């Protein structure tokens, strides 16, 4: 791909294009070249990271050292060789003792100059899908917003009437009837508590300050440890240099508390119940949102990880919708509220779950200069 000397083309001086090998190495997409015997001939840095193996190892090994012979990827490669076509396949799983990569998209192309050689471009579609889903959930959370406001308004008034009437009756009835009036009162209180929770979905402008996320997380950890997560081992892995989040202190507590509560409920019954809370800063990653020319700059990451059994596959596509629950006493509002709060912050959520390791990652914006310093934070 080297052009004429000094990049002179048709008399016009152009900057010389950089070496294609350098471009390939820096490409943030895993690229692998296999020879006719499926031995690794080239891997770029992204592929090393993706496969979790160094290039020096890979270049002395074959694909069969990484995935079993019955993996559909090998069939795909044979098809490409047989038909001399580029073929893309979605939702492949690269599974072996050293590798677990579900939901991979693979583009496989022949290399005309090298008979039998195959170029593979790999893509971790599960990460992209998680983001897609989260973006769709924003809509789901919005539709609840209107409903919540109406519910709160329409239900609360008659409810207090019912409760008051039951209380009045209590003074004039006895025996089993008294039990009934108490039942009415208790149930009215339960509905009221639920409506209060629904009301949090209501559309209110978010009062933002510069929030120290570590204070939020430590507070949540303390609440959890002294209550619903007693007996769970907590691990906090905090990046002390993290700048403040642009956000609402109380709502961030609410969101993180819901995540930690889910994690605690997932690890209950585990022989070594463990929850890890981690923060980090991701440099230079911007996330494109469908239908918008803007890219979100969300460098702050908060991860809540547990060693529970994982999120059931069948609810994954609806995870952030309200009333989706697998728990007998669950309302299914926890993650819907997290999605609403994170959406209001302009952030995103990613979910990665398999048995023994469930991870929910929040991507949040850094506080801007115009954000007031947080009252509750230093
Ligand atoms: N860390 C996790 N591990 C396994 N499953 C999870 C985890 N977090 C959420 N889930 C699944 O997602 C469902 C929805 O969670 P969500 O927090 O929205 O509702 P809930 O926990 O069931 O009820 P609520 O939060 O209202 O008490 C849960 O019922 C559970 O099946
Ligand atoms: Mg929950």
Coordinates of C-alpha atoms and ligand atoms in Angstrom, one line a residue:
X1 CA 0.0 0.0 0.0
X2 CA 3.1 2.2 -0.1
X3 CA 2.5 5.0 -2.6
X4 CA 5.1 6.5 -5.0
X5 CA 8.1 8.0 -3.3
X6 CA 7.4 11.2 -1.3
X7 CA 3.7 10.7 -2.0
X8 CA 3.9 12.6 -5.3
X9 CA 0.8 11.5 -7.3
X10 CA 0.1 13.0 -10.7
X11 CA 2.2 16.0 -9.8
X12 CA 0.2 16.8 -6.7
X13 CA 2.1 16.5 -3.4
X14 CA 0.2 14.5 -0.9
X15 CA 1.2 13.5 2.6
X16 CA 2.5 9.9 2.5
X17 CA -0.1 7.6 3.9
X18 CA 1.0 5.8 7.1
X19 CA 2.1 2.2 6.9
X20 CA -1.0 0.0 6.6
X21 CA 0.5 -2.4 9.3
X22 CA 0.5 0.5 11.7
X23 CA -3.1 1.3 10.9
X24 CA -4.0 -2.4 11.3
X25 CA -2.3 -2.6 14.7
X26 CA -4.1 0.4 16.0
X27 CA -7.5 -0.5 14.7
X28 CA -9.8 -0.8 17.7
X29 CA -11.5 -3.8 16.2
X30 CA -10.1 -7.4 16.5
X31 CA -8.5 -8.5 13.2
X32 CA -7.0 -12.0 12.7
X33 CA -5.3 -13.5 9.7
X34 CA -5.2 -17.3 9.4
X35 CA -3.1 -19.3 6.9
X36 CA -4.4 -22.2 4.9
X37 CA -4.0 -24.5 7.9
X38 CA -5.8 -22.1 10.2
X39 CA -2.6 -21.1 12.0
X40 CA -2.4 -17.6 13.2
X41 CA -0.4 -15.4 10.8
X42 CA -1.3 -12.0 12.1
X43 CA -3.3 -10.6 15.0
X44 CA -3.7 -6.9 15.9
X45 CA -3.7 -5.6 19.5
X46 CA -7.5 -5.5 19.7
X47 CA -7.5 -9.2 18.8
X48 CA -5.0 -10.0 21.5
X49 CA -7.2 -8.3 24.0
X50 CA -10.3 -9.9 22.7
X51 CA -8.9 -13.4 22.7
X52 CA -7.1 -12.8 26.0
X53 CA -3.9 -14.2 24.6
X54 CA -0.6 -12.5 23.5
X55 CA 0.3 -12.3 19.9
X56 CA 3.5 -14.2 20.5
X57 CA 1.5 -17.1 21.8
X58 CA -1.0 -16.9 19.0
X59 CA 1.6 -16.7 16.2
X60 CA 2.9 -20.1 17.3
X61 CA -0.5 -21.7 17.5
X62 CA -3.6 -22.6 15.4
X63 CA -7.2 -21.7 15.8
X64 CA -7.9 -25.2 16.9
X65 CA -5.7 -24.6 20.0
X66 CA -8.2 -21.9 21.0
X67 CA -11.6 -23.4 20.1
X68 CA -12.8 -26.9 19.7
X69 CA -13.1 -28.5 16.2
X70 CA -16.9 -28.5 16.3
X71 CA -17.1 -24.7 16.8
X72 CA -19.3 -23.2 14.0
X73 CA -16.5 -20.7 13.3
X74 CA -14.5 -23.5 11.7
X75 CA -17.4 -24.4 9.4
X76 CA -17.7 -20.7 8.5
X77 CA -14.1 -20.5 7.5
X78 CA -14.4 -23.7 5.4
X79 CA -17.3 -22.1 3.6
X80 CA -15.3 -19.0 2.9
X81 CA -12.5 -21.1 1.4
X82 CA -14.8 -23.2 -0.6
X83 CA -16.9 -20.4 -2.1
X84 CA -14.3 -17.6 -2.1
X85 CA -16.8 -15.2 -0.6
X86 CA -16.9 -12.9 2.4
X87 CA -19.4 -14.3 4.9
X88 CA -20.7 -12.7 8.1
X89 CA -22.2 -14.7 10.9
X90 CA -23.9 -13.4 14.0
X91 CA -24.3 -14.8 17.5
X92 CA -21.4 -17.2 17.4
X93 CA -20.0 -18.4 20.7
X94 CA -16.3 -18.9 21.1
X95 CA -16.2 -21.3 24.0
X96 CA -13.2 -23.2 25.4
X97 CA -11.5 -23.6 28.7
X98 CA -9.7 -20.4 28.2
X99 CA -12.3 -18.4 26.3
X100 CA -15.9 -17.5 26.9
X101 CA -17.3 -15.1 24.3
X102 CA -21.0 -15.4 23.5
X103 CA -22.8 -13.3 20.9
X104 CA -19.8 -12.7 18.6
X105 CA -20.3 -11.4 15.1
X106 CA -17.6 -12.6 12.6
X107 CA -16.8 -11.3 9.1
X108 CA -14.6 -13.8 7.3
X109 CA -12.9 -13.0 3.9
X110 CA -10.5 -14.8 1.7
X111 CA -7.2 -13.0 0.9
X112 CA -6.8 -13.2 -2.9
X113 CA -3.0 -12.8 -2.7
X114 CA -2.6 -15.8 -0.3
X115 CA -4.5 -18.9 -1.3
X116 CA -6.3 -20.4 1.6
X117 CA -5.6 -17.5 3.9
X118 CA -8.6 -16.1 5.8
X119 CA -9.1 -12.7 7.3
X120 CA -11.4 -12.6 10.4
X121 CA -12.9 -9.4 11.8
X122 CA -14.5 -10.1 15.2
X123 CA -17.1 -8.1 17.0
X124 CA -18.4 -8.5 20.5
X125 CA -22.1 -7.9 19.6
X126 CA -23.3 -8.5 23.1
X127 CA -21.7 -5.3 24.3
X128 CA -23.3 -3.4 21.4
X129 CA -26.6 -5.1 22.0
X130 CA -26.5 -4.2 25.7
X131 CA -26.2 -0.6 24.8
X132 CA -28.9 -0.8 22.2
X133 CA -31.2 -2.3 24.7
X134 CA -30.4 0.3 27.2
X135 CA -31.2 3.0 24.7
X136 CA -34.6 1.3 24.0
X137 CA -35.3 1.1 27.7
X138 CA -35.1 4.9 28.0
X139 CA -38.3 4.9 26.0
X140 CA -39.8 2.3 28.2
X141 CA -39.0 4.4 31.3
X142 CA -40.5 7.4 29.6
X143 CA -43.8 5.8 29.0
X144 CA -44.0 4.9 32.6
X145 CA -43.4 8.5 33.5
X146 CA -46.8 9.7 32.3
X147 CA -48.6 6.8 33.8
X148 CA -47.0 7.3 37.2
X149 CA -48.1 10.9 37.4
X150 CA -51.7 10.0 36.6
X151 CA -51.7 7.1 38.9
X152 CA -50.3 9.1 41.8
X153 CA -52.9 11.8 41.2
X154 CA -55.9 9.6 40.6
X155 CA -55.2 6.9 43.2
X156 CA -53.9 8.8 46.2
X157 CA -57.0 10.9 46.9
X158 CA -59.6 8.1 46.9
X159 CA -57.2 6.0 48.7
X160 CA -57.0 8.3 51.7
X161 CA -60.8 8.4 51.6
X162 CA -60.9 4.6 51.8
X163 CA -58.3 4.5 54.6
X164 CA -60.2 7.2 56.6
X165 CA -63.5 5.4 56.2
X166 CA -62.0 2.1 57.4
X167 CA -60.6 4.0 60.5
X168 CA -64.1 5.4 61.2
X169 CA -65.6 1.9 61.0
X170 CA -63.0 0.6 63.4
X171 CA -64.5 2.6 66.2
X172 CA -68.0 1.0 65.7
X173 CA -67.3 -2.7 64.8
X174 CA -66.0 -5.6 66.9
X175 CA -64.6 -9.1 66.5
X176 CA -64.0 -10.4 62.9
X177 CA -65.3 -7.2 61.4
X178 CA -62.5 -5.3 63.1
X179 CA -60.0 -7.6 61.4
X180 CA -61.6 -6.7 58.1
X181 CA -61.3 -3.0 58.7
X182 CA -57.6 -3.4 59.7
X183 CA -57.1 -5.4 56.5
X184 CA -58.5 -2.5 54.5
X185 CA -56.3 0.0 56.2
X186 CA -53.1 -2.2 55.8
X187 CA -53.8 -2.8 52.1
X188 CA -54.5 0.9 51.5
X189 CA -51.1 1.6 53.1
X190 CA -49.4 -0.9 50.9
X191 CA -51.0 0.6 47.7
X192 CA -49.9 4.0 49.0
X193 CA -46.3 2.9 49.4
X194 CA -46.3 1.4 45.9
X195 CA -47.8 4.6 44.4
X196 CA -45.1 6.6 46.2
X197 CA -42.5 4.5 44.5
X198 CA -44.2 4.8 41.2
X199 CA -44.2 8.6 41.7
X200 CA -40.4 8.6 41.5
X201 CA -40.8 8.1 37.8
X202 CA -42.6 11.4 37.6
X203 CA -41.0 14.0 35.3
X204 CA -39.1 16.4 37.5
X205 CA -36.1 18.5 36.4
X206 CA -33.0 16.9 37.8
X207 CA -31.1 19.2 40.3
X208 CA -27.5 18.5 39.4
X209 CA -24.4 19.1 41.5
X210 CA -20.9 17.8 41.4
X211 CA -21.3 14.5 43.2
X212 CA -18.5 12.4 44.8
X213 CA -19.6 9.0 43.6
X214 CA -17.4 7.2 46.2
X215 CA -19.4 8.8 49.0
X216 CA -22.6 7.6 47.3
X217 CA -21.2 4.1 47.0
X218 CA -19.8 3.9 50.5
X219 CA -23.2 5.1 51.8
X220 CA -25.0 2.4 49.8
X221 CA -22.5 -0.2 51.0
X222 CA -23.1 0.8 54.6
X223 CA -26.9 0.7 54.2
X224 CA -26.6 -2.7 52.5
X225 CA -24.2 -4.2 55.1
X226 CA -26.3 -3.2 58.0
X227 CA -29.6 -4.3 56.4
X228 CA -30.5 -6.5 53.4
X229 CA -26.9 -7.6 52.7
X230 CA -25.7 -8.7 56.1
X231 CA -23.3 -11.6 55.7
X232 CA -22.3 -10.7 52.2
X233 CA -18.6 -10.0 51.6
X234 CA -18.2 -6.5 50.0
X235 CA -15.2 -5.5 48.0
X236 CA -14.7 -1.9 47.0
X237 CA -12.3 -1.2 44.2
X238 CA -12.2 2.6 43.8
X239 CA -10.2 4.8 41.5
X240 CA -9.2 7.6 43.9
X241 CA -8.5 10.0 41.1
X242 CA -12.0 9.9 39.8
X243 CA -13.5 13.3 39.1
X244 CA -17.0 14.1 40.4
X245 CA -20.1 13.0 38.6
X246 CA -22.5 15.6 37.2
X247 CA -25.7 14.3 38.9
X248 CA -28.2 14.2 41.7
X249 CA -26.8 12.8 44.9
X250 CA -30.0 11.3 46.3
X251 CA -31.1 9.8 43.0
X252 CA -27.6 8.2 42.4
X253 CA -27.9 6.6 45.9
X254 CA -31.3 5.3 44.9
X255 CA -30.0 3.8 41.6
X256 CA -26.9 2.2 43.2
X257 CA -28.9 0.9 46.1
X258 CA -31.3 -0.8 43.7
X259 CA -28.3 -2.5 42.0
X260 CA -26.7 -3.6 45.2
X261 CA -30.0 -4.9 46.5
X262 CA -30.5 -7.0 43.3
X263 CA -26.9 -8.2 43.7
X264 CA -27.5 -9.1 47.4
X265 CA -30.7 -10.9 46.5
X266 CA -28.9 -12.8 43.8
X267 CA -26.1 -14.0 46.1
X268 CA -28.3 -15.0 49.0
X269 CA -27.9 -18.7 49.4
X270 CA -24.5 -18.7 47.8
X271 CA -21.8 -20.4 49.9
X272 CA -19.4 -17.4 49.5
X273 CA -21.7 -14.4 48.7
X274 CA -19.7 -11.6 47.2
X275 CA -20.4 -8.2 45.8
X276 CA -17.8 -6.0 44.2
X277 CA -18.3 -2.3 43.7
X278 CA -15.8 -0.8 41.3
X279 CA -15.3 2.7 39.8
X280 CA -13.1 3.6 36.9
X281 CA -12.3 6.2 34.3
X282 CA -12.4 5.2 30.6
X283 CA -10.4 7.6 28.5
X284 CA -11.5 8.7 25.1
X285 CA -14.5 6.5 24.6
X286 CA -17.5 8.2 23.2
X287 CA -20.8 6.5 22.6
X288 CA -23.0 7.1 19.6
X289 CA -26.7 7.1 20.2
X290 CA -29.1 6.0 17.5
X291 CA -30.9 8.9 15.8
X292 CA -28.7 11.5 17.3
X293 CA -25.6 13.2 15.8
X294 CA -24.2 13.6 19.2
X295 CA -21.8 11.3 20.9
X296 CA -22.0 10.9 24.6
X297 CA -18.9 11.5 26.6
X298 CA -19.4 9.2 29.5
X299 CA -16.0 8.4 31.0
X300 CA -17.1 7.5 34.5
X301 CA -17.9 3.9 35.2
X302 CA -19.6 2.4 38.2
X303 CA -19.7 -1.4 38.2
X304 CA -21.7 -3.6 40.6
X305 CA -20.7 -7.3 40.3
X306 CA -22.0 -10.3 42.1
X307 CA -21.3 -14.0 42.1
X308 CA -24.9 -15.1 42.0
X309 CA -26.6 -17.4 39.5
X310 CA -27.0 -14.8 36.7
X311 CA -30.0 -13.1 35.1
X312 CA -32.4 -15.6 33.6
X313 CA -32.1 -15.5 29.8
X314 CA -35.8 -15.1 29.2
X315 CA -36.1 -11.8 31.0
X316 CA -32.9 -10.2 29.6
X317 CA -34.6 -8.5 26.7
X318 CA -37.1 -6.9 29.1
X319 CA -34.8 -6.4 32.1
X320 CA -35.3 -2.7 32.4
X321 CA -39.1 -2.6 31.8
X322 CA -41.3 -2.0 34.8
X323 CA -43.0 -5.0 36.5
X324 CA -40.5 -7.5 35.1
X325 CA -39.6 -9.7 38.0
X326 CA -38.7 -13.3 38.9
X327 CA -39.1 -12.7 42.7
X328 CA -42.2 -13.7 44.6
X329 CA -42.2 -10.4 46.5
X330 CA -40.6 -8.3 43.8
X331 CA -42.3 -5.4 42.2
X332 CA -40.0 -5.3 39.1
X333 CA -39.6 -1.6 39.5
X334 CA -35.9 -1.6 40.7
X335 CA -34.1 -1.7 37.4
X336 CA -36.8 0.4 35.6
X337 CA -36.0 3.1 38.2
X338 CA -32.3 2.7 37.6
X339 CA -32.8 3.1 33.9
X340 CA -34.9 6.2 34.4
X341 CA -32.4 7.8 36.8
X342 CA -29.4 6.9 34.6
X343 CA -31.3 8.2 31.5
X344 CA -32.1 11.5 33.3
X345 CA -28.3 11.8 33.9
X346 CA -27.7 11.3 30.2
X347 CA -25.9 8.1 31.1
X348 CA -26.0 4.5 29.9
X349 CA -26.2 1.0 31.5
X350 CA -24.6 -2.1 30.3
X351 CA -25.4 -5.6 31.6
X352 CA -23.2 -8.6 31.3
X353 CA -24.4 -11.8 33.0
X354 CA -23.5 -15.4 33.2
X355 CA -23.8 -17.9 36.0
X356 CA -21.4 -16.9 38.8
X357 CA -20.8 -13.4 37.5
X358 CA -23.3 -10.7 36.9
X359 CA -22.1 -7.2 36.2
X360 CA -24.1 -4.0 35.8
X361 CA -22.1 -1.1 34.6
X362 CA -23.2 2.5 34.7
X363 CA -21.6 5.1 32.4
X364 CA -21.9 8.6 33.8
X365 CA -20.9 12.1 32.8
X366 CA -18.2 14.1 34.6
X367 CA -19.3 17.2 36.4
X368 CA -19.0 20.4 34.3
X369 CA -17.7 23.7 35.6
X370 CA -21.2 25.0 35.9
X371 CA -22.3 22.2 38.3
X372 CA -22.4 23.6 41.8
X373 CA -20.1 21.8 44.2
X374 CA -22.2 19.1 45.9
X375 CA -23.6 20.0 49.3
X376 CA -23.2 16.6 50.8
X377 CA -19.9 16.0 49.2
X378 CA -16.4 17.3 49.6
Ligands
LIG1 N1 -27.8 -9.2 40.0 C1 -28.7 -9.9 39.5 N2 -28.6 -11.3 39.4 C2 -29.6 -12.1 38.9 N3 -30.8 -11.6 38.5 C3 -31.0 -10.3 38.6 C4 -30.0 -9.4 39.1 N4 -30.5 -8.1 39.0 C5 -31.8 -8.3 38.5 N5 -32.1 -9.5 38.2 C6 -33.3 -10.1 37.7 O1 -34.0 -9.0 37.1 C7 -35.3 -8.9 37.7 C8 -35.8 -7.5 37.7 O2 -35.1 -6.8 38.7 P1 -35.7 -5.5 39.3 O3 -34.7 -4.9 40.3 O4 -36.2 -4.6 38.3 O5 -37.0 -6.0 40.1 P2 -37.0 -7.0 41.4 O6 -35.7 -7.0 42.1 O7 -37.6 -8.3 41.0 O8 -38.1 -6.2 42.3 P3 -37.8 -4.8 43.1 O9 -36.5 -4.3 42.7 O10 -38.9 -4.0 42.7 O11 -37.8 -5.3 44.6 C9 -35.2 -9.6 39.0 O12 -36.5 -10.1 39.4 C10 -34.2 -10.7 38.7 O13 -34.8 -11.8 38.1
LIG2 MG1 -34.7 -5.2 42.5

